[in-house]
Structures are given as structure tokens and as C-alpha cells.
Short mmCIF file of C-alpha atoms in Angstrom, two decimals:
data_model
loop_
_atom_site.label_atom_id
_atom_site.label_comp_id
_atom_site.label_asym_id
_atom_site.label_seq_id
_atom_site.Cartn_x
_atom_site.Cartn_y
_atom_site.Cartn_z
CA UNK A 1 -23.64 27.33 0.78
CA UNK A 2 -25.40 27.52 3.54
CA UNK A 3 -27.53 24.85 4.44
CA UNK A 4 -31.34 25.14 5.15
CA UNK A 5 -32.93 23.09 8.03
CA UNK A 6 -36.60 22.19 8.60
CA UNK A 7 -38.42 24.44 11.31
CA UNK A 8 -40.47 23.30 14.15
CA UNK A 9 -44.06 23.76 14.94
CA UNK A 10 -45.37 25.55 17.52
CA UNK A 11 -47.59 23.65 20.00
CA UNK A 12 -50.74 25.84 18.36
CA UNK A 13 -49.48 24.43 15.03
CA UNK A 14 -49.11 21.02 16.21
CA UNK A 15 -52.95 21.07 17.62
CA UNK A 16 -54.06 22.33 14.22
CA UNK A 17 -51.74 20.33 11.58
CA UNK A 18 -53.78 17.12 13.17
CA UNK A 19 -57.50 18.83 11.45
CA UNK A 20 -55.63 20.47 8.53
CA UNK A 21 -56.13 23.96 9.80
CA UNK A 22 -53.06 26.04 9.38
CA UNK A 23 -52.67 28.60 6.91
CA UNK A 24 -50.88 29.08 4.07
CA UNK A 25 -49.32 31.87 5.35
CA UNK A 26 -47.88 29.60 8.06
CA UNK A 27 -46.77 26.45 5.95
CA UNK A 28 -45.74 27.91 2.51
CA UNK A 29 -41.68 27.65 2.19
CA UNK A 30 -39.49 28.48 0.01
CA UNK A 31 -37.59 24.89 -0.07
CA UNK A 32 -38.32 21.91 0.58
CA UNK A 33 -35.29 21.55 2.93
CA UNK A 34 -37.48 24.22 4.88
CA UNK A 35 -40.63 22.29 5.47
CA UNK A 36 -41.04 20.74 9.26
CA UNK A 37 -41.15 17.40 9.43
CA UNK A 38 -44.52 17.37 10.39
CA UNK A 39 -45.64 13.60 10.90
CA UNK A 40 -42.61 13.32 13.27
CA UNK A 41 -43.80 16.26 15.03
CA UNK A 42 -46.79 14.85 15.21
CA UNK A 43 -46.02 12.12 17.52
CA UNK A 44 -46.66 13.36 21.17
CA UNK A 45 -50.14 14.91 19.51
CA UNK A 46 -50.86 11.07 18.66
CA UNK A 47 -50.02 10.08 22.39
CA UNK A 48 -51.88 12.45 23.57
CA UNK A 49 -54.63 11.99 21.76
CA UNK A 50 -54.76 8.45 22.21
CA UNK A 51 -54.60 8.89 25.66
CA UNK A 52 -57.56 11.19 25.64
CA UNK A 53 -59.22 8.90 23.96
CA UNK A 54 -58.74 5.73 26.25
CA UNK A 55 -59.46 7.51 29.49
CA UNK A 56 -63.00 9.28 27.29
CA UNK A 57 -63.72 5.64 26.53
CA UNK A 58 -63.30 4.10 29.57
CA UNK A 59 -65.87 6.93 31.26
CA UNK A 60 -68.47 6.15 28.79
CA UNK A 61 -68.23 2.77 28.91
CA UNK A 62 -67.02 1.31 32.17
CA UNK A 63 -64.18 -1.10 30.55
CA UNK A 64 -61.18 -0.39 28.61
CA UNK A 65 -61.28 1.01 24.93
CA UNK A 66 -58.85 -1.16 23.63
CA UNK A 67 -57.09 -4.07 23.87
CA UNK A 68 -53.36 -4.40 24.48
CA UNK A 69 -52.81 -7.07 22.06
CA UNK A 70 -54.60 -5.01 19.12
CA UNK A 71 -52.90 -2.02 20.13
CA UNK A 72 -49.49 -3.25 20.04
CA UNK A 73 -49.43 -5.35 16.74
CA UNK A 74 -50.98 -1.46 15.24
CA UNK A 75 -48.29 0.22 16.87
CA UNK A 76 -45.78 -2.05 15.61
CA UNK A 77 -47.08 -2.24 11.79
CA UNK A 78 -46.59 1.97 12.02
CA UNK A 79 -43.56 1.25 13.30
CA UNK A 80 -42.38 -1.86 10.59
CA UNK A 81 -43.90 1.62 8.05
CA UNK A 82 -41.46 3.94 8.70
CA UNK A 83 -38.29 1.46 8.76
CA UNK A 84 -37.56 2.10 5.17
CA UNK A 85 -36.61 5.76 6.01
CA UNK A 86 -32.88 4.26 7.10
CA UNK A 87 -32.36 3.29 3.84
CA UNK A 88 -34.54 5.49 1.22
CA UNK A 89 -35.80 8.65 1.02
CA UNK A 90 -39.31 9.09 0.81
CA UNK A 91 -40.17 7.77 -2.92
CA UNK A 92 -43.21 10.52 -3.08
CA UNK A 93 -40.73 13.27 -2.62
CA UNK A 94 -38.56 12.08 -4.77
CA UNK A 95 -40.37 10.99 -7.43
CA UNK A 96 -42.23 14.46 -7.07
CA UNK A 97 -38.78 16.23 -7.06
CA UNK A 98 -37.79 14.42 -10.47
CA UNK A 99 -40.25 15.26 -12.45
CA UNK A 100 -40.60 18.72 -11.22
CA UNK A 101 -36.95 19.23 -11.85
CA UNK A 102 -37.41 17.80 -15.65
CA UNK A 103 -40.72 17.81 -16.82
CA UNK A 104 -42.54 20.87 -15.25
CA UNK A 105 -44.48 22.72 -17.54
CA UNK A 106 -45.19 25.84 -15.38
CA UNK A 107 -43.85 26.77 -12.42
CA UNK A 108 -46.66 28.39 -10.03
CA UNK A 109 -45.13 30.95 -7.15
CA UNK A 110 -44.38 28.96 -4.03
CA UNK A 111 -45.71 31.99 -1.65
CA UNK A 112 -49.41 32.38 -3.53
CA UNK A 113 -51.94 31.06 -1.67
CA UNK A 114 -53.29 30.07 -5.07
CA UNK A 115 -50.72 27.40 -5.16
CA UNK A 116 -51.37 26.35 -1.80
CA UNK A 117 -55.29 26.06 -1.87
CA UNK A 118 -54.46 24.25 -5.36
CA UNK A 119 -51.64 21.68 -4.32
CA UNK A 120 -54.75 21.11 -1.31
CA UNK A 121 -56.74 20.10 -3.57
CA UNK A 122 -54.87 18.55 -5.80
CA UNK A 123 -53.28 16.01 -3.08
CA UNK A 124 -56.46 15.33 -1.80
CA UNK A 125 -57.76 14.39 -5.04
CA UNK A 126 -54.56 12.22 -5.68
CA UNK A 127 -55.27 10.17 -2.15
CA UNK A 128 -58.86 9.63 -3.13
CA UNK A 129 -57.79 7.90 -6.84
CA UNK A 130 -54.86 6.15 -4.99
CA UNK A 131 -57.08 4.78 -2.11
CA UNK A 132 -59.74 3.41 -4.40
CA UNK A 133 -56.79 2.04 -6.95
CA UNK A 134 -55.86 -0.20 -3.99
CA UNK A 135 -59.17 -1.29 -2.74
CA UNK A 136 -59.79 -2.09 -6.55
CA UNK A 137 -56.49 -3.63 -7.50
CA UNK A 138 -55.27 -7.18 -6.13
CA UNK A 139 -51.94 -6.12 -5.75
CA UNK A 140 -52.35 -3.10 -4.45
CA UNK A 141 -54.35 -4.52 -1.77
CA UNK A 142 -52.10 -7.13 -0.75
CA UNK A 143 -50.18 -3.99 1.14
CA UNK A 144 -53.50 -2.29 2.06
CA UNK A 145 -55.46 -4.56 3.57
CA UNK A 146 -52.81 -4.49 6.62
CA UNK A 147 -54.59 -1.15 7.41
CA UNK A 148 -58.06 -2.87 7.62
CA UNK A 149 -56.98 -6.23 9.23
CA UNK A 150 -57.59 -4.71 12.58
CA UNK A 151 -61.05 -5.38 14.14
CA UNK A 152 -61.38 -2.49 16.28
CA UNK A 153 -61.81 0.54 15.87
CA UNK A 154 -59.75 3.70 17.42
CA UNK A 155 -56.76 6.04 16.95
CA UNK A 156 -54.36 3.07 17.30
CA UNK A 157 -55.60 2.00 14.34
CA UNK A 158 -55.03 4.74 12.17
CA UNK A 159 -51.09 4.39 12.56
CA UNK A 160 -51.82 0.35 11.73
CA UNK A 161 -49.60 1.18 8.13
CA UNK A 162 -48.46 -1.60 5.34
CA UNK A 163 -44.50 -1.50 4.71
CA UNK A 164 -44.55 -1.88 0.88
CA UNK A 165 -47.75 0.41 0.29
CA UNK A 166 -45.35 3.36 -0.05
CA UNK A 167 -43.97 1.99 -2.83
CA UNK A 168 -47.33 2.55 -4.98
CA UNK A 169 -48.85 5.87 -3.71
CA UNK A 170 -46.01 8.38 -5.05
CA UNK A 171 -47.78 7.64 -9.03
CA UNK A 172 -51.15 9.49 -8.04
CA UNK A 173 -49.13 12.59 -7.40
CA UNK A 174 -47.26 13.11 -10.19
CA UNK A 175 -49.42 15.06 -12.07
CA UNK A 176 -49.14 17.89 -9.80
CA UNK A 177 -45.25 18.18 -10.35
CA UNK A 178 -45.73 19.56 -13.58
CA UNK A 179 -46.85 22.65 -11.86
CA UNK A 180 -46.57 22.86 -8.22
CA UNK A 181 -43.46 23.48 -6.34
CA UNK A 182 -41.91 20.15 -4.26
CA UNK A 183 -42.13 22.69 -0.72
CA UNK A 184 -45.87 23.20 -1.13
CA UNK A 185 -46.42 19.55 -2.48
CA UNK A 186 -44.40 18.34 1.49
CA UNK A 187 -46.55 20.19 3.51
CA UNK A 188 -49.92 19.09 1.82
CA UNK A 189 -48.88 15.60 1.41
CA UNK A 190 -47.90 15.59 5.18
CA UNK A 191 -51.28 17.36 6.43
CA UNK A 192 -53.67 14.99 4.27
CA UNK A 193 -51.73 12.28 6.02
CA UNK A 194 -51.87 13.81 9.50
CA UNK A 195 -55.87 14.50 9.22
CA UNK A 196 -56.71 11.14 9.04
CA UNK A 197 -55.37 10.28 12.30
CA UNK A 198 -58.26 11.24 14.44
CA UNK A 199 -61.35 10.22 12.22
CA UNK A 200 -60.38 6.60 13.63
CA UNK A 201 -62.27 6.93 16.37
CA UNK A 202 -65.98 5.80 17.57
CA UNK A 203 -65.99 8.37 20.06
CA UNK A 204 -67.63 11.42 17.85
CA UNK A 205 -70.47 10.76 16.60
CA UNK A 206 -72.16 13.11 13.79
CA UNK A 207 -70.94 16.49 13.22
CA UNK A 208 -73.80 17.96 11.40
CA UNK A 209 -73.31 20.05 8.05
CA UNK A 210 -69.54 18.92 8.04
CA UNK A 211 -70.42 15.96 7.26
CA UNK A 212 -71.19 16.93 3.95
CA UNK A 213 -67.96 18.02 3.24
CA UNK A 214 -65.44 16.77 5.69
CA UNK A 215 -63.95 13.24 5.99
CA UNK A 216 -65.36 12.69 9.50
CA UNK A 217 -64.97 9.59 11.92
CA UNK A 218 -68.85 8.73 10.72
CA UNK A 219 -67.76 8.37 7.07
CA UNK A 220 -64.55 6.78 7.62
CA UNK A 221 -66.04 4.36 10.26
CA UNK A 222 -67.74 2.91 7.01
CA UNK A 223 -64.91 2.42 5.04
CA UNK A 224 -63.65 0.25 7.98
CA UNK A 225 -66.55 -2.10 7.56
CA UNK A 226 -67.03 -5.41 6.30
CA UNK A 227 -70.83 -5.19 6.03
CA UNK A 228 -71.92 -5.43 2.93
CA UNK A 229 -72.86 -1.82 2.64
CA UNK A 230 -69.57 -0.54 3.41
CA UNK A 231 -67.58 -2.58 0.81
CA UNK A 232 -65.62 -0.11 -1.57
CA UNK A 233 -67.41 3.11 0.36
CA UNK A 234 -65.56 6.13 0.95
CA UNK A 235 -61.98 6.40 0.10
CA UNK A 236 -61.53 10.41 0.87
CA UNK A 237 -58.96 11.80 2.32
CA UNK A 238 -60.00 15.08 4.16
CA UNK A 239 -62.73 15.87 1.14
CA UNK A 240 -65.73 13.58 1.15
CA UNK A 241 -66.87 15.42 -2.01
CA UNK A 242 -64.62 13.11 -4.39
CA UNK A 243 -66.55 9.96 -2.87
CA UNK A 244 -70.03 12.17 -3.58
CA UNK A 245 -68.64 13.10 -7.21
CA UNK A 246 -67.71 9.89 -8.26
CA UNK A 247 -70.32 7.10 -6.93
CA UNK A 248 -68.75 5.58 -3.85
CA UNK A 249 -70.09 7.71 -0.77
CA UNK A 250 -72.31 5.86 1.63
CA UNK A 251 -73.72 6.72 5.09
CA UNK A 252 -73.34 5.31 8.15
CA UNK A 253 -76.38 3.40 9.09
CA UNK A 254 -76.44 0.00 10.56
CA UNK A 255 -74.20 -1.11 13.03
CA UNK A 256 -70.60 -1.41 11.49
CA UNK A 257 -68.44 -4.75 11.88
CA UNK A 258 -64.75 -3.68 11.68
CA UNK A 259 -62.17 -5.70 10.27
CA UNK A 260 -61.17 -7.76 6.83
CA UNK A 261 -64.67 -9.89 5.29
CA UNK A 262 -62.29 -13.00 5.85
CA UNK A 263 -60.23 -12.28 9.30
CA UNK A 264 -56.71 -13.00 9.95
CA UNK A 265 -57.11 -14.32 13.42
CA UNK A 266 -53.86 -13.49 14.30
CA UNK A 267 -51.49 -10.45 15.66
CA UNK A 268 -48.34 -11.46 14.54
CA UNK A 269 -46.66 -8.50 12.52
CA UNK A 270 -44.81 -10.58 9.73
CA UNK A 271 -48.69 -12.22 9.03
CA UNK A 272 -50.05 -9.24 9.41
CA UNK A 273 -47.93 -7.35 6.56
CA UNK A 274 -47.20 -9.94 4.05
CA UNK A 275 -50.29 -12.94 4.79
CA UNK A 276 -51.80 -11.67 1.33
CA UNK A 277 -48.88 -11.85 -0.88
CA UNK A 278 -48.29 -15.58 -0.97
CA UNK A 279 -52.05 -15.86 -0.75
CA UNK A 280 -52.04 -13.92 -4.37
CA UNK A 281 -49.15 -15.90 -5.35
CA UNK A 282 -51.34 -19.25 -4.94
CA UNK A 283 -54.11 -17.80 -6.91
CA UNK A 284 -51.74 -16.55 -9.62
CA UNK A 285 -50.71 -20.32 -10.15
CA UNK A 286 -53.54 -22.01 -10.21
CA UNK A 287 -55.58 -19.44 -12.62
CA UNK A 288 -56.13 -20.98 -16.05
CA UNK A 289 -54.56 -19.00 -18.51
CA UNK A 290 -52.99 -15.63 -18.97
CA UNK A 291 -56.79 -13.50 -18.94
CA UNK A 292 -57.38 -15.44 -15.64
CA UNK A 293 -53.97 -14.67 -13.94
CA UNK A 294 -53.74 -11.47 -15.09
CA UNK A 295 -57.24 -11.03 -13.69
CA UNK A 296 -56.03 -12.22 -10.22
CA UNK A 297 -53.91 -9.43 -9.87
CA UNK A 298 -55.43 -6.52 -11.59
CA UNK A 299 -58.90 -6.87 -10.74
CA UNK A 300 -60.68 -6.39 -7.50
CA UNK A 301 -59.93 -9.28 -4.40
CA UNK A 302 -63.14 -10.33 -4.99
CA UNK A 303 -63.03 -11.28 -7.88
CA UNK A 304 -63.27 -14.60 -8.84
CA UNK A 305 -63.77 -16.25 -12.87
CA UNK A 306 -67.25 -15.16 -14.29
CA UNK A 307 -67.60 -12.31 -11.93
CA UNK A 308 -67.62 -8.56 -12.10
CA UNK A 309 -64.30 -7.07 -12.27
CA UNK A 310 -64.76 -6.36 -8.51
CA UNK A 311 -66.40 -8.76 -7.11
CA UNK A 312 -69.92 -10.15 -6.23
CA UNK A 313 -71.42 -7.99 -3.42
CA UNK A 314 -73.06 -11.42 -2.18
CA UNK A 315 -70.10 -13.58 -1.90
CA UNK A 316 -69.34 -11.31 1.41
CA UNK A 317 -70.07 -13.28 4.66
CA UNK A 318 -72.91 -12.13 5.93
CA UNK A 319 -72.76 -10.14 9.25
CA UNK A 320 -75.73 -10.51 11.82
CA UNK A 321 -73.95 -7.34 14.27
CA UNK A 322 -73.08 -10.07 17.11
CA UNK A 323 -69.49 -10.85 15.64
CA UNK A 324 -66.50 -10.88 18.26
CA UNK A 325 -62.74 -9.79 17.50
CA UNK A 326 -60.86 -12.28 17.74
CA UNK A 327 -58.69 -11.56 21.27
CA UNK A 328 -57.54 -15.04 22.69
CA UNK A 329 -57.18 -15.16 26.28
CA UNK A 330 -53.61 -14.07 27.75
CA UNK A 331 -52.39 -13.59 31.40
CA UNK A 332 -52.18 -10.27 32.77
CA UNK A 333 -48.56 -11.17 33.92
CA UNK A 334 -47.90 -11.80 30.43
CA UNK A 335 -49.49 -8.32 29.23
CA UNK A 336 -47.74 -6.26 31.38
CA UNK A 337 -43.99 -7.85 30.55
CA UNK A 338 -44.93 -7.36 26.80
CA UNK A 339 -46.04 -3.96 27.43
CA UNK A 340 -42.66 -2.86 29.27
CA UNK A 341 -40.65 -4.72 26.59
CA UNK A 342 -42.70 -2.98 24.16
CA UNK A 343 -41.84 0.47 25.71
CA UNK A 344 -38.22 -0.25 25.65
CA UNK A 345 -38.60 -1.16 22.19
CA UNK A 346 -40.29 2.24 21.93
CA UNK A 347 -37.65 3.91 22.88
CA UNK A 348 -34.52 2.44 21.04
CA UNK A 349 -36.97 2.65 18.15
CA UNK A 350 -37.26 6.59 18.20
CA UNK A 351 -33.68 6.52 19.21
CA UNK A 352 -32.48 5.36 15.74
CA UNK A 353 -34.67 7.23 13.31
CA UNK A 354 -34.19 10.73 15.30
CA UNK A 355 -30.29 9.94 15.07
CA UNK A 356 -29.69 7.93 12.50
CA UNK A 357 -27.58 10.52 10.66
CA UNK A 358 -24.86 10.69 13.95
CA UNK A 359 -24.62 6.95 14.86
CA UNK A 360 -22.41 4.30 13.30
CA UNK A 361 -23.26 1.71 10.15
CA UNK A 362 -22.62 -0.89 12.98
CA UNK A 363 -24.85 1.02 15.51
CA UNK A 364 -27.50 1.28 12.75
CA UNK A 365 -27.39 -2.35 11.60
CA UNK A 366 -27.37 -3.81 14.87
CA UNK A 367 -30.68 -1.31 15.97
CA UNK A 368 -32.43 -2.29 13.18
CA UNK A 369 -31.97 -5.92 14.00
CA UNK A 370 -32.96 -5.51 17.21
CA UNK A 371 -36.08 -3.11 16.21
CA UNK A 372 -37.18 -6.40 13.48
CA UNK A 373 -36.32 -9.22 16.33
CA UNK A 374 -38.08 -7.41 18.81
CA UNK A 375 -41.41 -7.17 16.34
CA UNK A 376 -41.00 -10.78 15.41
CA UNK A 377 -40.48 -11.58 19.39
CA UNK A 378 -43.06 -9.37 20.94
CA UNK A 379 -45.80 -10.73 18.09
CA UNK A 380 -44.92 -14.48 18.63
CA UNK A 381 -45.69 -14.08 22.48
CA UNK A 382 -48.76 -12.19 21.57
CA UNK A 383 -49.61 -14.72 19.47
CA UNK A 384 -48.84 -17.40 21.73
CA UNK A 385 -46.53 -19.03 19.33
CA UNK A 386 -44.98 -22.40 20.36
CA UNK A 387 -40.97 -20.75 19.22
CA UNK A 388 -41.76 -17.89 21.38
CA UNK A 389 -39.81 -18.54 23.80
CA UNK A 390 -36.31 -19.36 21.80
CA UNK A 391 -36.98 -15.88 20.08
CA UNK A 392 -37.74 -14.03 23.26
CA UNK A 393 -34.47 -15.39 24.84
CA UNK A 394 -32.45 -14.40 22.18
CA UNK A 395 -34.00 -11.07 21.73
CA UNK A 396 -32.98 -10.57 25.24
CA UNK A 397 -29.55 -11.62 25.26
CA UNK A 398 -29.02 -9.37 22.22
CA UNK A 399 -30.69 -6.50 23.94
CA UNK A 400 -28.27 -6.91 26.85
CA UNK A 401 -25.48 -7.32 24.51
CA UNK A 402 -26.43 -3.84 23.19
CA UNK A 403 -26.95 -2.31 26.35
CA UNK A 404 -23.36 -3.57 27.57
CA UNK A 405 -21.65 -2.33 24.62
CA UNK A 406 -22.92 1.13 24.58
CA UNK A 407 -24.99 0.62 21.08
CA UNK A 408 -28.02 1.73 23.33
CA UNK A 409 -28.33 3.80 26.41
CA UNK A 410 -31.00 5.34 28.66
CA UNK A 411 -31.06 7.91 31.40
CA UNK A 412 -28.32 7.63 34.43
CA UNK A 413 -31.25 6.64 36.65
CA UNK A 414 -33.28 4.42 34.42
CA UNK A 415 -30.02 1.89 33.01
CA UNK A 416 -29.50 -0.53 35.75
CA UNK A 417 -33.34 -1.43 36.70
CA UNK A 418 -33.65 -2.06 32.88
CA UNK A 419 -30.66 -3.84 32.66
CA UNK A 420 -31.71 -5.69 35.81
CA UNK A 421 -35.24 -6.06 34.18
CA UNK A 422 -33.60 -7.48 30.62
CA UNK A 423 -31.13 -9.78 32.30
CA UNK A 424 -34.20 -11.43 34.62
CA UNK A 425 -36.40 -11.95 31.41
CA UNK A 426 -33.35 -13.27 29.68
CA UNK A 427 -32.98 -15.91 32.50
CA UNK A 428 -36.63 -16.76 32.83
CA UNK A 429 -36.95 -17.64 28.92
CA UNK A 430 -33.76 -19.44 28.79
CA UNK A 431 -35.00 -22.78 30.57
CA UNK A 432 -38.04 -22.74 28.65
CA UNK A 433 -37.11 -22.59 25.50
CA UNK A 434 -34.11 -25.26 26.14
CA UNK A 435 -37.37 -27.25 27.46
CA UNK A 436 -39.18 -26.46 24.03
CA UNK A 437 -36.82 -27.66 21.94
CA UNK A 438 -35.97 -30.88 23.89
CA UNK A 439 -39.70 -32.03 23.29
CA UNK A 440 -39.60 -30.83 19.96
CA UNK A 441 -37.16 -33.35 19.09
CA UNK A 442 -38.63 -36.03 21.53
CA UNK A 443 -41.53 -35.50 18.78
CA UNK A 444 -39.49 -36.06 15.58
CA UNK A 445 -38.11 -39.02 16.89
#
């Protein structure tokens, strides 16, 4: 049999998949073998983008739009996301793909538009019921709240993704499956996804009778808050009509204070991802009785015994519009070496989930430890973790371990200034950490 392979986008397409403008005539497929890969497509639109958006920022306001430390720990949650994909196909298609396969009740023509405009729809619907399920549930929000623990605001935060929300969202979809073929259900799952990339930003403002309609950056900019009027506000995907229809739409008026109502004060990615679970652990435990603990995890994070299901509205700190992010002072010198290690990273990172299906188990294995070492690394020195340095050093040596033994390779020109580059950092954290942990036992004794 001939086998089928996913098409590319053209750079028109790629422009337009970001505001969920292409046509059906242009995204309906036969198979779902057939359906781009759109979100990995999507990545130099992001960059650029981004980009855009710094150098915009910095015009308007004389100073740089974001900060390197909140940057990086977003860039490296996406990228802690999308590590699952070695192991696991996507559970939303496959879920989708069972039950279509066994339980479909009708089986609507893949090339109507019909279909199209209804899967639309229908998956936007799904996201909006999904998004408020884990705002509403405790353990759903244990893996959401990563997405809100930054306290900035801008397109970097928009790829700031939880690792084990994924394994949640597929449910709100199923309904469609029953009906709608798997090709059209990948390309609308893909676009709703791909659209809310660029309403993270503070940069546009109001966009007039859209706003009525449209997700924009104004109504999403609320759903970021942690005033008191933007708790639970606007879950919508690229619709706001669902949030209009069902009671949680609310306009952007006073200043809006970004970030968790209790903030995590800290950018290192295994916090960042899993702070809340032993948190909800702890409150499991010490709940009195089954109605109480079952409470804990089923109700709302606010909630606490003898209050609404989600929460009292007045239990959220109050915010007076002066609070600072928290962005502890770090040395330039320090800054830039984290921000070429991070571009290395970058690279080997792409590397392995482009090729994964060509390299070696070993190769694999050994990438992904280096990809999870480097995010542990990279947040500790962010951080300004006393262990940094023994994790740095080793990170190094295994990165020039990797390099020497072919597992990963650059450009002819690039490999010996980064070799050179790897083996100087390697030298210059190997004293200090020997130094760390010869006081650290001077302490214990």
C-alpha cells in the first residue's frame, strides 16, 4: 500500500493557520495521515512573531519586553509539553480515532464544508468546557495552573504548556467522533490550538466589533489575571460567544495583574510543572473525612470547608495595581551563558523530535536525558540554586560526551567553537562545584 505523508503549508498558509483563516477547501483531507503537522509548522511563525513583538515593545516603551529569565523557564515548559511525543501518540487523536472507528453513529463526508464549519465549532466548543473543567476542578488545575504561573504577559507565554494536561483534554472531544471524520477533527484541533498563540500579547489593544465575537488579546488578557474580577473569566478558545452564552465573559477594565493569586516565586521548570501536585496531596491528607477529601480534589482550588464549591471571591489577595514580578537580580554574564546554552539546547531539542523516527534507541535515550538535565540545569542557575553548579558541570561533561561520540552534531563550521565553548563551561563549573560540596560537608559536620 502506498503510504500517505502529511503535506506542508505554504508560507500564505502558515501566516493564516496562526488567526484560523484558511479554508476548508485548503485543509479538508481525506486521511488523517494527510493532514500537515501544523503546530510544528508553526514554529518559525512563533519566532517570528515573537521577535516582532520584542523589537514593537521595545519602541513603545524604551526597555525590553521581556525578561530572559521568564522567557526561558516558558520556553522550556513548551518544550518539557511536547516530550511525551517520543513515547505516545497524541492521546486526542487517538482516543478520537477509537471511538470513531467503533462507536460512530454517522459518518459526515470529509470534503463538505458542512463538516468542516461543524467540527469548527464543535472543537471550539469542546476547548471552552475543557478550559473551564480545569479552572473548576482541583486536579485538573494542578497541570493548568503551569500556564498561568507566569507573571508577564506576551507570546512567550502562550507556549508556557503543563506536561500532564494532555492527558485530560482528549474527553471533551469525544463527542464529536461519533460523527466527524479523525482528518477534519486534526486540522481543527491543531488551528484552535495555533490561534491562541498571538492573543498573549499586550501589544493590541481593542479591536472593535471583533471583540464581540473573537477571542482577542483584550479578553484573554483577563483570563490571565489574578484580580478579583478576572477569576474564572473567559475560557474561549477562538469563540468568545461560549463565555457570553454561559455566564463567564467579563471585560477588560482595570488594570490587570498577571500571574497565579498565590505566586510561585520561582523559575525552576520541575516547580513550575509539578509544585501543585504534592501541594494537593497535603490537602488530600489532612481533609476530615471522605466528603472533605473528595472535595479537595473535585471542587474548585479555592475551595476550602464551608465554602462555595469554587471558592470565596474574597479570600483572593487583594491587588492595589503596584505589584512587581518577581525577577531576582542576575548578572548579565550569567544571562548571556544561559542564553547560548539555552540555544544549544534549542537545537539538539528540535533535532530529536524532527528525527526521532531515523536515530537509534541509544541516540534517543541519551537526547532525552540530556534535553531533561539540561531543563533541570539551565532552571537551577536561573534560579540561583545552591546545587547549580554540580548539575551544570555534569550537564556539560555529558554534552561533550555526546558531541564526541557523534550522538549530536552541528554544522562543519559551527562544531569546534561549540565544542570549545562546552569544554570551557565544563572547566569553569568543575572547581566550583568541588568547592560546593566541600563546604557542604564542612556544614554537616
Amino acid at each position: 500500500m502506498e503510504q500517505v505523508e502529511a503535506k506542508n503549508v505554504t508560507v500564505s498558509q502558515g501566516v493564516r493557520m496562526l488567526f484560523s483563516l484558511i479554508t476548508p477547501n485548503e485543509s479538508s483531507f481525506a486521511t488523517i495521515e494527510e493532514v500537515p503537522k501544523y503546530v510544528n509548522q508553526a514554529t518559525p511563525y512563533f519566532v517570528g512573531l515573537i521577535l516582532l513583538e520584542m523589537v514593537l515593545g521595545w519602541l513603545k516603551t524604551d526597555r525590553p519586553h521581556i525578561k530572559i529569565n521568564d522567557f526561558i523557564t516558558s520556553l522550556q515548559a513548551g518544550m518539557m509539553s511536547r516530550l511525551p511525543q517520543l513515547v505516545m501518540r497524541s492521546l486526542e487523536l487517538s482516543s478520537y480515532v477509537y471511538v470513531w472507528n467503533n462507536f460512530r453513529i454517522l459518518e459526515l463526508p470529509w470534503d463538505s464544508a458542512w463538516t468542516w464549519w461543524l467540527a469548527f465549532f464543535g472543537v471550539d466548543m469542546g476547548y471552552y468546557w475543557f478550559h473551564r473543567f480545569v479552572h473548576e476542578l482541583n486536579v485538573l488545575w494542578a497541570a493548568h495552573q503551569v500556564h498561568h504561573s507566569s507573571e508577564y504577559y506576551n507570546l512567550s507565554t502562550a507556549l508556557r504548556q503543563s506536561v500532564t494536561q494532555q492527558f485530560s483534554s482528549w474527553v471533551f472531544y469525544l463527542p464529536l467522533a461519533l460523527m466527524v471524520p479523525p482528518s477534519v477533527f486534526a486540522v481543527h484541533v491543531q488551528f484552535n490550538l495555533l490561534y491562541q498563540f498571538w492573543i498573549h500579547t499586550e501589544l493590541v489593544k481593542d479591536l472593535g466589533p471583533l471583540e464581540w465575537i473573537l477571542n482577542t488579546p483584550s479578553h484573554h488578557r483577563v483570563h490571565h489575571g489574578r484580580n478579583q474580577y478576572c477569576i474564572d473569566k473567559n475560557y474561549a478558545g477562538i469563540l468568545i460567544i461560549w463565555d457570553r452564552m454561559f455566564g463567564t465573559f467579563a471585560p477588560e477594565s482595570e488594570k490587570v495583574i498577571y500571574g497565579l493569586t498565590h505566586p510561585i516565586n520561582t523559575f525552576e521548570i520541575w516547580t513550575v510543572e509539578f509544585l501543585n501536585y504534592p501541594y494537593l496531596w497535603q490537602r488530600f491528607w489532612e481533609a476530615d473525612g471522605i466528603s472533605n477529601k473528595l472535595s479537595v480534589i473535585f471542587k474548585g482550588p479555592g475551595w476550602t470547608p464551608g465554602k462555595p464549591r469554587l471558592g470565596d471571591i474574597a479570600d483572593i489577595p487583594e491587588i492595589t495595581g503596584e505589584e512587581k514580578p518577581y525577577d531576582p537580580a542576575w548578572s548579565p554574564v550569567m544571562q548571556v551563558y544561559v542564553s547560548l546554552h539555552f540555544l544549544l539546547l534549542l537545537g539538539v531539542y528540535d533535532n530529536l523530535l524532527t528525527n526521532q523516527a531515523i536515530f537509534s534507541e541509544m541516540s534517543v535515550i541519551l537526547m532525552t536525558t540530556y534535553v531533561l538535565l539540561s531543563l533541570t540545569s539551565l532552571g537551577f542557575l536561573i534560579d540561583q540554586r545552591a546545587n547549580a553548579a554540580m548539575w551544570e558541570m555534569l550537564r556539560c561533561f555529558l554534552l561533550m560526551a555526546l558531541y564526541r561520540f557523534g550522538y549530536i552534531k552541528h554544522q562543519e563550521l559551527l562544531a569546534f567553537p561549540i565544542e570549545v565553548f562546552v569544554l570551557i563551561s565544563a572547566i569553569y563549573w568543575t572547581p566550583q562545584s568541588v568547592n560546593q560540596q566541600i563546604n557542604k560537608l564542612k556544614k554537616q559536620n
